[in-house]
XYZ file of C-alpha atoms in Angstrom:
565
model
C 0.000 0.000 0.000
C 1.385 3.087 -0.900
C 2.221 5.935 1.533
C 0.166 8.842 1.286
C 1.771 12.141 0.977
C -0.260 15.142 2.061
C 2.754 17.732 1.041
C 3.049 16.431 -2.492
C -0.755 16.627 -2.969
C -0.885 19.985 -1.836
C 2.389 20.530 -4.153
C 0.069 19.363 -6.948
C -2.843 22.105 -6.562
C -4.780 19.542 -5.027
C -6.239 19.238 -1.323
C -8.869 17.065 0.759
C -9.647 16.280 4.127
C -7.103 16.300 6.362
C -5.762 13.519 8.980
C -8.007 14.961 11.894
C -11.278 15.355 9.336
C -10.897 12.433 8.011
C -10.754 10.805 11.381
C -13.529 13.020 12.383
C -15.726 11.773 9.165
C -14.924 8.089 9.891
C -16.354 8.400 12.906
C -19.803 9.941 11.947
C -22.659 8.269 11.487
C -23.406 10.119 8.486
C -24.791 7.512 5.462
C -21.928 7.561 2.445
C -24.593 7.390 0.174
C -26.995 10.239 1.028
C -23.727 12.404 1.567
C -22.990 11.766 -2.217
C -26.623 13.067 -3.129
C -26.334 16.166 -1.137
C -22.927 16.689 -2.595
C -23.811 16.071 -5.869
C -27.193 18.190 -4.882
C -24.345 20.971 -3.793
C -22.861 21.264 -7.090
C -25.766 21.392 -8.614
C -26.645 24.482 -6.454
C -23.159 25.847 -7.191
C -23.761 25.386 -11.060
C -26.916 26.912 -11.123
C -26.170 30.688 -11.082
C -27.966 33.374 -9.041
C -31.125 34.026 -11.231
C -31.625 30.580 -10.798
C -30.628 30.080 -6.823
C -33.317 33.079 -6.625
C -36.040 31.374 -8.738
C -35.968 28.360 -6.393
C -34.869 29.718 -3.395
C -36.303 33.307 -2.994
C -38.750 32.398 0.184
C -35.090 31.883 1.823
C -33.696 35.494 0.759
C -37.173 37.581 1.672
C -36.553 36.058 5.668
C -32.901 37.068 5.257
C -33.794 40.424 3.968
C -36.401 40.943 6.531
C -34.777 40.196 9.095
C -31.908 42.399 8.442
C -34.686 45.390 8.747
C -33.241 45.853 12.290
C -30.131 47.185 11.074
C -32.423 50.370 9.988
C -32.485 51.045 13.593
C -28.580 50.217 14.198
C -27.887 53.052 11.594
C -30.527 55.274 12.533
C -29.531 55.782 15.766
C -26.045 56.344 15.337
C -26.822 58.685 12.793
C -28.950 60.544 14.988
C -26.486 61.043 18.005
C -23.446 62.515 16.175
C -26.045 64.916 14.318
C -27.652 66.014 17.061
C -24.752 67.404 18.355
C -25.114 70.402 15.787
C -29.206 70.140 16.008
C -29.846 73.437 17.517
C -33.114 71.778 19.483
C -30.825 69.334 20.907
C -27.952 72.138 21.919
C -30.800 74.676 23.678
C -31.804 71.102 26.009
C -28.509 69.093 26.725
C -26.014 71.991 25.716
C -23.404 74.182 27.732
C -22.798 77.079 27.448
C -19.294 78.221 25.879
C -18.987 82.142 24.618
C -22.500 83.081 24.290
C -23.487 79.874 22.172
C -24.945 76.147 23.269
C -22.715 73.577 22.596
C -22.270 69.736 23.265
C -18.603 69.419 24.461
C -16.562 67.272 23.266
C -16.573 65.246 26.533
C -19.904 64.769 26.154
C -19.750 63.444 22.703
C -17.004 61.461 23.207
C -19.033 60.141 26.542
C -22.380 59.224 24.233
C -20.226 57.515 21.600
C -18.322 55.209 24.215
C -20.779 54.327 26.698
C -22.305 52.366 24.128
C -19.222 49.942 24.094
C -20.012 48.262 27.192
C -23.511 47.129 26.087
C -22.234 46.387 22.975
C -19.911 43.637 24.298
C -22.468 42.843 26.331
C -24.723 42.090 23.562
C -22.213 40.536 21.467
C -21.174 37.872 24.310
C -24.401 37.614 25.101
C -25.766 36.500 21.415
C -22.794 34.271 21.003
C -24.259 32.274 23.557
C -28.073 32.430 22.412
C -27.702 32.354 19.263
C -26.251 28.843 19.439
C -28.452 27.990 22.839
C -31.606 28.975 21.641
C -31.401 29.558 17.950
C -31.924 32.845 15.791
C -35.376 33.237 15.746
C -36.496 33.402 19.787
C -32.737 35.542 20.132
C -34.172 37.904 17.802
C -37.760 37.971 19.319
C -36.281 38.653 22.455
C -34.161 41.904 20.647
C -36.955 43.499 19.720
C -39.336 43.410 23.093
C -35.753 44.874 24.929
C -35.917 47.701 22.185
C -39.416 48.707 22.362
C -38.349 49.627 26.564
C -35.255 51.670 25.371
C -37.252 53.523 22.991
C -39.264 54.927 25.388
C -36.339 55.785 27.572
C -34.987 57.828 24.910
C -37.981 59.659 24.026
C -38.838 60.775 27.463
C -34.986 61.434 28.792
C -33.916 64.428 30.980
C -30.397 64.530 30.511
C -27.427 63.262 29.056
C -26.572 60.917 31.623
C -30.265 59.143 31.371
C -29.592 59.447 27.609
C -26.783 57.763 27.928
C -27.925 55.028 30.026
C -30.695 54.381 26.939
C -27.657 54.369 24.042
C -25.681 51.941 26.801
C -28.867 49.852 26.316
C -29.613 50.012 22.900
C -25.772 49.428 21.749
C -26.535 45.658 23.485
C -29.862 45.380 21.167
C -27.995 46.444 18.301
C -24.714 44.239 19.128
C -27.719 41.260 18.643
C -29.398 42.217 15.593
C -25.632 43.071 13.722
C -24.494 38.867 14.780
C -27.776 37.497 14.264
C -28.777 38.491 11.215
C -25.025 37.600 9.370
C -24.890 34.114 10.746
C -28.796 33.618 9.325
C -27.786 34.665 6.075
C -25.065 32.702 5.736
C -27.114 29.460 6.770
C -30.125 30.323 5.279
C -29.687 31.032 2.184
C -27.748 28.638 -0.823
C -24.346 29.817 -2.228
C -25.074 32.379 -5.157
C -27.628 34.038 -3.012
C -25.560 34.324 0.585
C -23.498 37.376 -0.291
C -26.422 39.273 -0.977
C -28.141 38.359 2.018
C -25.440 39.219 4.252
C -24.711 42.620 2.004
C -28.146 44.011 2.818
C -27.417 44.073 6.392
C -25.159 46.787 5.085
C -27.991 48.576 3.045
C -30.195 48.435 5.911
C -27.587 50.136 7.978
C -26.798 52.643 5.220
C -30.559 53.264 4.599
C -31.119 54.189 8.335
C -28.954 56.706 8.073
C -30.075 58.065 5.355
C -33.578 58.170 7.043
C -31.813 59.793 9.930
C -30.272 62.504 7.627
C -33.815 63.296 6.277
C -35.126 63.362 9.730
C -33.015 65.521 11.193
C -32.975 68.084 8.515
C -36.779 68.084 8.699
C -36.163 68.612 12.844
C -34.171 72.177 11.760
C -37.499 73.313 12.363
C -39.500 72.170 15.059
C -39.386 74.153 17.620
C -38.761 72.769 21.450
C -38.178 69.461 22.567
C -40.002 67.654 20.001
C -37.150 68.838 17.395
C -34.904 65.782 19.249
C -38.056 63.809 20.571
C -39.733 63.191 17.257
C -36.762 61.199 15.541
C -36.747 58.883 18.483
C -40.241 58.752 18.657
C -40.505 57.619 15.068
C -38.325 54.105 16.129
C -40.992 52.619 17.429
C -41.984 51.691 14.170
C -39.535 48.907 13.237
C -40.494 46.475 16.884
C -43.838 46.275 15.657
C -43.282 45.230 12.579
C -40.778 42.877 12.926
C -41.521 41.460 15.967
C -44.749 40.605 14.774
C -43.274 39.309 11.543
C -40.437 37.356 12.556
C -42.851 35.050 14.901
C -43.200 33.416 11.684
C -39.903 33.239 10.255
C -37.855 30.081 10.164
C -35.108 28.628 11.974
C -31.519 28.031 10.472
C -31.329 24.621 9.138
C -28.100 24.549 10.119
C -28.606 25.342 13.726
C -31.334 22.466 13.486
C -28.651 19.667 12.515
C -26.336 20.652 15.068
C -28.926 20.190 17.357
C -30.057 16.715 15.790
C -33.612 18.453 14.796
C -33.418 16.745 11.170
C -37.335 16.504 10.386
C -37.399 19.725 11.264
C -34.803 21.006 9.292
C -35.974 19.287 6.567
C -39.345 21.336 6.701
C -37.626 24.748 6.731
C -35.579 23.731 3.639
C -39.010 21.925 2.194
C -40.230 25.278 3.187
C -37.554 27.981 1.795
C -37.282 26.859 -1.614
C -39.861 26.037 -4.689
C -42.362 23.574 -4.297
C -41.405 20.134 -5.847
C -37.385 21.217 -5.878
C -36.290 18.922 -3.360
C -37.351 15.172 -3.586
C -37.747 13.125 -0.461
C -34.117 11.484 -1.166
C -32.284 14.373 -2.281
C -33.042 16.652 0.856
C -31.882 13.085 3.070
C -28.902 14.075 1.561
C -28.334 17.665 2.277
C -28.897 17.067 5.259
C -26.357 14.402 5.153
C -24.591 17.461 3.903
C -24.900 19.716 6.558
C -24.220 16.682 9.010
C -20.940 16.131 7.345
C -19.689 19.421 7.567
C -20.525 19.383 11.349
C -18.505 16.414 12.045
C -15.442 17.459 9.905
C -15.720 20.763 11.963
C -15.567 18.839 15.357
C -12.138 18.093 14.425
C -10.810 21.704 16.021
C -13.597 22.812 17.299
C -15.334 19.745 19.196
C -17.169 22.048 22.093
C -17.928 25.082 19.611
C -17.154 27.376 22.459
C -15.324 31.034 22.597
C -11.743 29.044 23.183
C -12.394 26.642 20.061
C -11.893 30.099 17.643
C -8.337 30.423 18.702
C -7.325 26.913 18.436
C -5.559 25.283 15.538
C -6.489 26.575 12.323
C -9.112 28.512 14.158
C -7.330 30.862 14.397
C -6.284 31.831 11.085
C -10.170 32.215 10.530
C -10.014 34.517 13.945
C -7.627 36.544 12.467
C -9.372 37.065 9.422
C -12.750 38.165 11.380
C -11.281 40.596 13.642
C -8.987 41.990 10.176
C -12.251 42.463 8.314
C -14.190 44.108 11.130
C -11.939 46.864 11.825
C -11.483 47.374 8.238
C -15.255 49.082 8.279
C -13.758 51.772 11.382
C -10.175 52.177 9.677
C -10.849 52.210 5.875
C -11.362 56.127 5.873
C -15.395 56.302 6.414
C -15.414 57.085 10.735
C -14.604 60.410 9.860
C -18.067 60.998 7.652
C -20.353 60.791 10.714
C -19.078 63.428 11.663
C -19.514 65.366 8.462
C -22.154 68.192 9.485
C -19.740 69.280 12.002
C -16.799 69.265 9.869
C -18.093 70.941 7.361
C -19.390 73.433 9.988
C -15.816 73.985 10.602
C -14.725 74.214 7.761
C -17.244 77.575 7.048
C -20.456 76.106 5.492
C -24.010 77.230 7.256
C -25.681 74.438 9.520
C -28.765 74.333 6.882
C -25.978 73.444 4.432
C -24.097 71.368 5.946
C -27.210 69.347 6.765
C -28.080 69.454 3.426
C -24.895 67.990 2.136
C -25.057 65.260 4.966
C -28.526 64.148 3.319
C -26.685 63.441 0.172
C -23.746 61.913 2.027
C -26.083 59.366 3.392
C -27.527 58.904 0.300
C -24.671 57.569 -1.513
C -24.521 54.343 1.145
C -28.037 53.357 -0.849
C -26.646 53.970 -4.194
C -23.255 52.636 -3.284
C -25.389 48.818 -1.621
C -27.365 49.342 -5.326
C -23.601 48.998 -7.156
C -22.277 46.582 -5.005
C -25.096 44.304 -5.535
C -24.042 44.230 -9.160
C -20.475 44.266 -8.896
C -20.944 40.952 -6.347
C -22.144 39.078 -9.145
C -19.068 39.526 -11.473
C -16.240 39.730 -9.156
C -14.525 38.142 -6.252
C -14.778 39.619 -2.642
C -10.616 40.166 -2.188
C -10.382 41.904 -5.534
C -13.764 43.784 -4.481
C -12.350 44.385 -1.248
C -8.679 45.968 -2.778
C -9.979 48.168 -5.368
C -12.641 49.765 -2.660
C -9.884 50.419 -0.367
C -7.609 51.213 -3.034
C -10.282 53.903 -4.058
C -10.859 55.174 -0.410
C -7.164 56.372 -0.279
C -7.417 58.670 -3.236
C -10.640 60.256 -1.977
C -8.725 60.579 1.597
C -6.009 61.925 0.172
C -7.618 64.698 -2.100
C -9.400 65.899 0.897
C -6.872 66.533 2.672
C -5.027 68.717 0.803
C -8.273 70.464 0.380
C -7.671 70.902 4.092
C -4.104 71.590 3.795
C -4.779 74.813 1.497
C -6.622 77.933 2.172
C -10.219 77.399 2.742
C -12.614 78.823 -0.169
C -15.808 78.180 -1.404
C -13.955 75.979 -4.105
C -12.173 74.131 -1.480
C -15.322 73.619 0.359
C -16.925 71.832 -2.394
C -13.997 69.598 -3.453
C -13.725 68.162 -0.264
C -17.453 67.726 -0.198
C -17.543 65.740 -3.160
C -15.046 63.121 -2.035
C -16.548 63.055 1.209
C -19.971 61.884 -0.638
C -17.420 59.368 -2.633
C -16.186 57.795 0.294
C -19.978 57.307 1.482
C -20.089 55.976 -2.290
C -17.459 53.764 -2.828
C -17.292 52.164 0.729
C -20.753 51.353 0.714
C -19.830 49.848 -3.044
C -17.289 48.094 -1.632
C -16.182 47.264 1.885
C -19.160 47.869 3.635
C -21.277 45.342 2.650
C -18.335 43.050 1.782
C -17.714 42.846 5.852
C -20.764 41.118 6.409
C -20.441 39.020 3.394
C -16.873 37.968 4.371
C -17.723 37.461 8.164
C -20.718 35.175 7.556
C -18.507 32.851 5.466
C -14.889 32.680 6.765
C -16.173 31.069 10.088
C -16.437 27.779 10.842
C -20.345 26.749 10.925
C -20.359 25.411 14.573
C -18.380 28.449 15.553
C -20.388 31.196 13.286
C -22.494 32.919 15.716
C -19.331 33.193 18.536
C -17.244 34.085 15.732
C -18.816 36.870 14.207
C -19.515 37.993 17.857
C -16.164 38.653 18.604
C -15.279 40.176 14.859
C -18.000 42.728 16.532
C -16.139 42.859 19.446
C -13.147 43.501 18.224
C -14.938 46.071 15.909
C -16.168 47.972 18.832
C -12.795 48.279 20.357
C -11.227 49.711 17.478
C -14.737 51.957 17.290
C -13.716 53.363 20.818
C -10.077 54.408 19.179
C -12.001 56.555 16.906
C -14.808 58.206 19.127
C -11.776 58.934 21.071
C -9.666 60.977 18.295
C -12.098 62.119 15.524
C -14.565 64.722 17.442
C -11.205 66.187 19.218
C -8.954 66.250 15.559
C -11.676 68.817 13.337
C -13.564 71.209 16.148
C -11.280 74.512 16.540
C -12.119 74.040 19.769
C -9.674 71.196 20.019
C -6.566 69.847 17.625
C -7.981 71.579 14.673
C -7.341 69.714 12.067
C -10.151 70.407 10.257
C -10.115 68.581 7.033
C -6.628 67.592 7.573
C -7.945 64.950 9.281
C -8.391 62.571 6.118
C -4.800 62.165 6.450
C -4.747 60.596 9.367
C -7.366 58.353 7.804
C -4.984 58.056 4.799
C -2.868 56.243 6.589
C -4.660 53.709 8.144
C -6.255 52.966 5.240
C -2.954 51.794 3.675
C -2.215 49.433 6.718
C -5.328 48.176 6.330
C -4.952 47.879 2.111
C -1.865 45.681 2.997
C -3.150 44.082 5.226
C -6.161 42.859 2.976
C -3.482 41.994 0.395
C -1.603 39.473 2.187
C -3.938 37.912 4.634
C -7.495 37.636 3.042
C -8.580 34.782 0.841
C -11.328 35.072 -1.967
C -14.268 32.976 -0.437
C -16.668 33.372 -3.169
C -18.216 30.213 -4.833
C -16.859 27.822 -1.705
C -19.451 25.832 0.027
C -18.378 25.592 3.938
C -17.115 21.998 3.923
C -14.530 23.467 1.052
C -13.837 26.437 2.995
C -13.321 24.195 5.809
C -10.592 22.034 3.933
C -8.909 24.801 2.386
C -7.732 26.244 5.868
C -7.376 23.232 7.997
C -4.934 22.514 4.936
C -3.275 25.757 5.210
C -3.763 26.802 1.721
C -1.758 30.279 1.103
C -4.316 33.618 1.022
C -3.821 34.211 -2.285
C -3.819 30.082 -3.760
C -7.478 29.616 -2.545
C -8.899 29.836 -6.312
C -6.048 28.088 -7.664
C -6.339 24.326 -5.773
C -8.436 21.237 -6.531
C -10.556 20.244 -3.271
C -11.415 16.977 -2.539
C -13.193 15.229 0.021
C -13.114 11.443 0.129
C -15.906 10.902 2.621
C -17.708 11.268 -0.411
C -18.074 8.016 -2.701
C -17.400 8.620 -6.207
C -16.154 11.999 -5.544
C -12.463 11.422 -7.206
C -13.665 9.513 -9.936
C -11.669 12.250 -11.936
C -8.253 11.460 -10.126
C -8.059 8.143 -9.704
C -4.381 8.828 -8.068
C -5.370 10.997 -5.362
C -8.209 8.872 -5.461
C -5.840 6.035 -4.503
C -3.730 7.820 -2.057
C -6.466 8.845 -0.059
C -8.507 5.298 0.276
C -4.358 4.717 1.598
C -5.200 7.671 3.948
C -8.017 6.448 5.643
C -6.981 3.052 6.120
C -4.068 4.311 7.878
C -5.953 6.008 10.078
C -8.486 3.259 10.724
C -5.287 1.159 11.643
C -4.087 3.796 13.954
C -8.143 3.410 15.213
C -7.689 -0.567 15.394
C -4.299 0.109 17.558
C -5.321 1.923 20.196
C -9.062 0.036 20.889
C-alpha cells in the first residue's frame, strides 16, 4: 500500500480532508450514500447561477432580507447622536454654554459615543451564547421586546446621563441584531444568493442613516423638545413590525442539525425553496450534507465554544474576522459621521451642511445598489482591494483640500469626495464585511465568531470616538479637514493588510472552505487548488491517483483506530 503524501498533494494544486477530518468523518454516522446526493445536490446548487438560486430559493432570501430590517435602527440611531450634536433643538436642552453659544462638548460626545461599548460587548457575548443555545429566531424575538423599553427611555430622557444610560442599552440590542442576522444569512440562504443576504445588512444600515439625515434636517425646524423627541419617537416603528413578523420566520437549518432536529430542518428547507425542488431522497442528503460538515468541523472545534476560535487553524479564521471588522472603522469612512460638524468647521451654514449630509447618506443606498451588481461579477478580495484602493485617493484629495486655504472651491472639493467615500465604501467594503464574516467562520463556531469580529470592531470603534470629534472642532486639535490624512494612513495598513492575509471565499461551500484552511492553503492560492473530500463516494472519480492515495489515507488512520481500541 502506498504511503500517502499530504505535502506532495498539496504541491500538486490539489487538497482534501485532512488527517483529523478524516478521522472526524470516519467516525460519523453520516450515510456515504446520502452524503454523495447532497454533494452532488451541492454542485448542482453551485452550477446553477444566481437568477436561478433566486427562482428556487427566494422564500429563503425575503426572511434574510427581513430580518436584516433591524439594522435600519442600528444606523438610525447612530446617525442621529453625532447629528444632534449640531441640532440646535438638541444644543438649547442638553447643551453648555461656551462664549455666548450652546454647545455639546466634546466630553460629552465622546461620553455618548463610548458608553455604548459596554452594552455592545455585552450584547455581542451575550448572542454568542443564544444564538447557538436557543437559535436565531427566539434571540431575535427577544431583541426586539428589549428595544421597544429603550425607545421609550430615549424619548422621554432628561439629561445626558439618562440618555446615555438608553444608548448603553440600545448598543446591546444592536450588538444582537448586527451577529444574528449575518450568521442567518449565511445558513439560510444557498451559495449564489448568501453574499447578498449578508450585504443588505449593510444597506439596511446605510438606509437608516439616510432616514436619519432626512429626519433631522426636517427637525431644523421644530421648535422645542419635540425637534430631538420626534426622531426617536418615530423608532418605534420597526419592533412592531418585525416582531410581529419574525414570529413566523424560520429557523436556520443549520442550527437544526447541530442540534439533531433533522425533520425539522428538513421542513424549513421543504419550506424555503420552490415547491417540488427537493425530492424526499435528495433533501436526506443535504442534510447528510450539513451533518458532514458538522462532524469534519468537530475536528478543532469539538465544544464550539469562545476558546475553540483560537485553536488550531481557528485561528487563522479569527484573524481574518477581527482583520475584516476593523477594516469598516479604519478604511477612511469614521470620519463621515461626523460630516455636518466638519463641514461646519470648515465655514459652510448648519442648513448646508445638513443638506450635504442628506446626500452623504444617500450615496450608502446607491453605493449597496452597485455593489449588488459588482458581487455578481467579481470576487470579494479583488472587491475588497480596489474599494480600499479607491478610499485612499478620496482621503487623500481631501486633505489637501484641508491643507490649502479654505474657499468656497475648497469647500466643495472636499465635499464631493466626502460623498465618494460614502459611495465607494458602501460599493465596496461595507457590505463586503458582512459578506466575508458570515462565510470565513467555521459553521459550529459562526455565531461566537462573528460575535467577537464585533467585538473587536467595537474596540477599534472606541479608538475613533476617542480621536475624531477632538482632531476637526477649533475648539480642540484643529485639524479640520486635515484629518483625512490621518485616515490616509490607516487605510494603507489596512490595504496591505487585505493583500496578504485575506482569501477570496466566493463560490466555496463551507465543507470546502473548511478544507482549504485546515490545509493551510496560502491567502492568495485559494482559487487556484483542486478540493477533494473522500468521505464522499465517487467523488475522485476524476483522479483516480489521489483517489488512490487517499482510500491509503483512511486506512491508515483506521489502523491507527484498530491500535489503540
Amino acid at each position: 500500500m502506498a504511503e500517502y503524501n499530504e505535502k506532495a498533494a498539496k504541491d500538486d494544486g490539489h487538497i482534501g480532508l485532512t488527517a483529523k477530518q478524516t478521522a472526524a468523518a470516519a467516525a460519523s454516522n453520516v450515510d456515504p450514500e446520502l452524503l454523495a446526493q447532497g454533494i452532488e445536490l451541492l454542485h448542482e446548487e453551485k452550477s446553477m447561477g444566481a437568477a436561478r438560486a433566486l427562482k428556487h430559493h427566494w422564500r429563503a432570501l425575503a426572511w434574510s432580507l427581513f430580518l436584516s430590517l433591524a439594522l435600519f435602527m442600528d444606523g438610525y440611531d447612530g446617525a442621529i447622536i453625532n447629528s444632534f450634536f449640531a441640532l440646535p433643538a438638541f444644543k438649547n436642552k442638553f447643551g453648555s454654554e461656551v462664549d455666548g453659544a450652546k454647545i455639546i462638548t466634546a466630553n460629552w460626545q465622546t461620553a455618548l459615543g463610548l458608553v455604548g461599548t459596554p452594552g455592545n460587548l455585552a450584547g455581542l457575548f451575550f448572542t454568542g451564547w443564544a444564538q447557538e443555545r436557543f437559535g436565531s429566531r427566539k434571540t431575535y424575538l427577544f431583541g426586539m421586546a428589549l428595544t421597544s423599553v429603550i425607545i421609550f427611555l430615549m424619548v422621554f430622557c432628561q439629561n445626558l446621563p439618562m440618555l446615555a444610560v438608553a444608548e448603553a442599552l440600545a448598543a446591546f440590542a444592536w450588538a444582537i441584531f448586527n451577529t444574528l442576522t449575518a450568521a442567518y444569512a449565511a445558513e439560510i440562504c444557498p451559495i449564489h444568493l448568501r453574499g447578498y443576504a449578508a450585504s443588505f445588512i449593510s444597506f439596511c444600515w446605510g438606509g437608516g442613516q439616510f432616514i436619519a439625515a432626512g429626519i433631522e434636517r426636517a427637525a431644523l425646524v421644530i421648535p422645542g423638545n419635540w425637534g430631538w423627541r420626534m426622531p426617536f419617537t418615530l423608532q418605534w416603528f420597526w419592533p412592531a413590525l418585525l416582531f410581529t413578523g419574525v414570529i413566523f420566520a424560520p429557523e436556520s437549518p443549520w442550527w437544526l442539525v447541530r442540534k439533531g432536529k433533522y425533520e425539522e430542518a428538513k421542513r424549513v428547507l421543504t419550506r424555503n425553496a420552490t415547491p417540488g425542488y427537493y425530492d424526499n431522497r435528495s433533501l436526506d442528503g443535504y442534510i447528510a450534507y450539513i451533518k458532514h460538515t458538522d462532524d469534519i468541523e468537530q475536528a478543532e472545534a469539538r465544544t464550539g465554544s469562545f476558546v475553540d476560535m483560537f485553536r488550531g487553524t481557528n485561528l487563522r479564521r479569527t484573524e481574518i474576522m477581527a482583520g475584516v471588522w476593523a477594516m469598516q472603522v479604519w478604511s477612511g469612512t469614521a470620519m463621515t459621521a461626523y460630516a455636518v460638524e466638519m463641514f461646519e468647521v470648515a465655514g459652510m451654514s448648519t442648513t448646508t451642511a445638513f443638506d450635504l449630509n442628506l446626500v452623504v447618506t444617500g450615496m450608502n443606498l446607491i453605493g449597496c445598489f452597485i455593489e449588488f451588481g459588482l458581487i455578481t461579477f467579481f470576487g470579494r478580495r479583488r472587491l475588497l482591494l480596489s474599494g480600499l484602493s479607491s478610499l485612499a485617493f478620496c482621503l487623500l484629495m481631501i486633505g489637501i483640500m484641508g491643507a490649502i486655504t479654505s474657499t468656497s472651491s475648497t469647500q466643495r472639493t472636499a465635499a464631493a469626495f466626502m460623498v465618494m467615500i460614502n459611495l465607494l465604501y458602501h460599493a465596496s467594503v461595507g457590505p463586503l464585511t458582512y459578506t466575508i464574516a458570515s462565510e470565513i467562520p467555521a459553521s459550529r463556531l459562526r455565531a461566537r465568531s462573528i460575535a467577537s469580529g464585533r467585538m473587536f470592531y467595537a474596540i477599534n470603534y472606541v479608538v475613533t470616538t476617542q480621536l475624531t470629534p477632538r482632531m476637526f472642532p477649533a475648539t480642540s486639535w484643529n485639524w479640520g479637514l486635515r484629518t483625512a490624512f490621518f485616515y490616509l494612513g490607516a487605510n494603507l495598513i489596512v490595504l496591505t493588510w487585505t493583500f496578504f492575509r485575506l482569501p477570496e471565499t466566493r463560490g466555496f461551500s463551507f465543507a470546502e472552505l473548511d478544507i482549504l484552511f485546515a490545509n493551510k492553503v496560502p491567502t492568495r492560492k485559494f482559487t487556484q487548488v483542486v478540493i477533494h473530500d473522500e468521505a464522499v463516494p465517487g467523488a475522485d472519480e476524476l483522479d483516480p491517483t489521489h483517489a488512490e492515495a487517499y482510500d491509503d489515507k483512511k486506512a491508515a488512520i483506521e489502523s491507527q483506530h484498530v491500535e489503540r481500541v
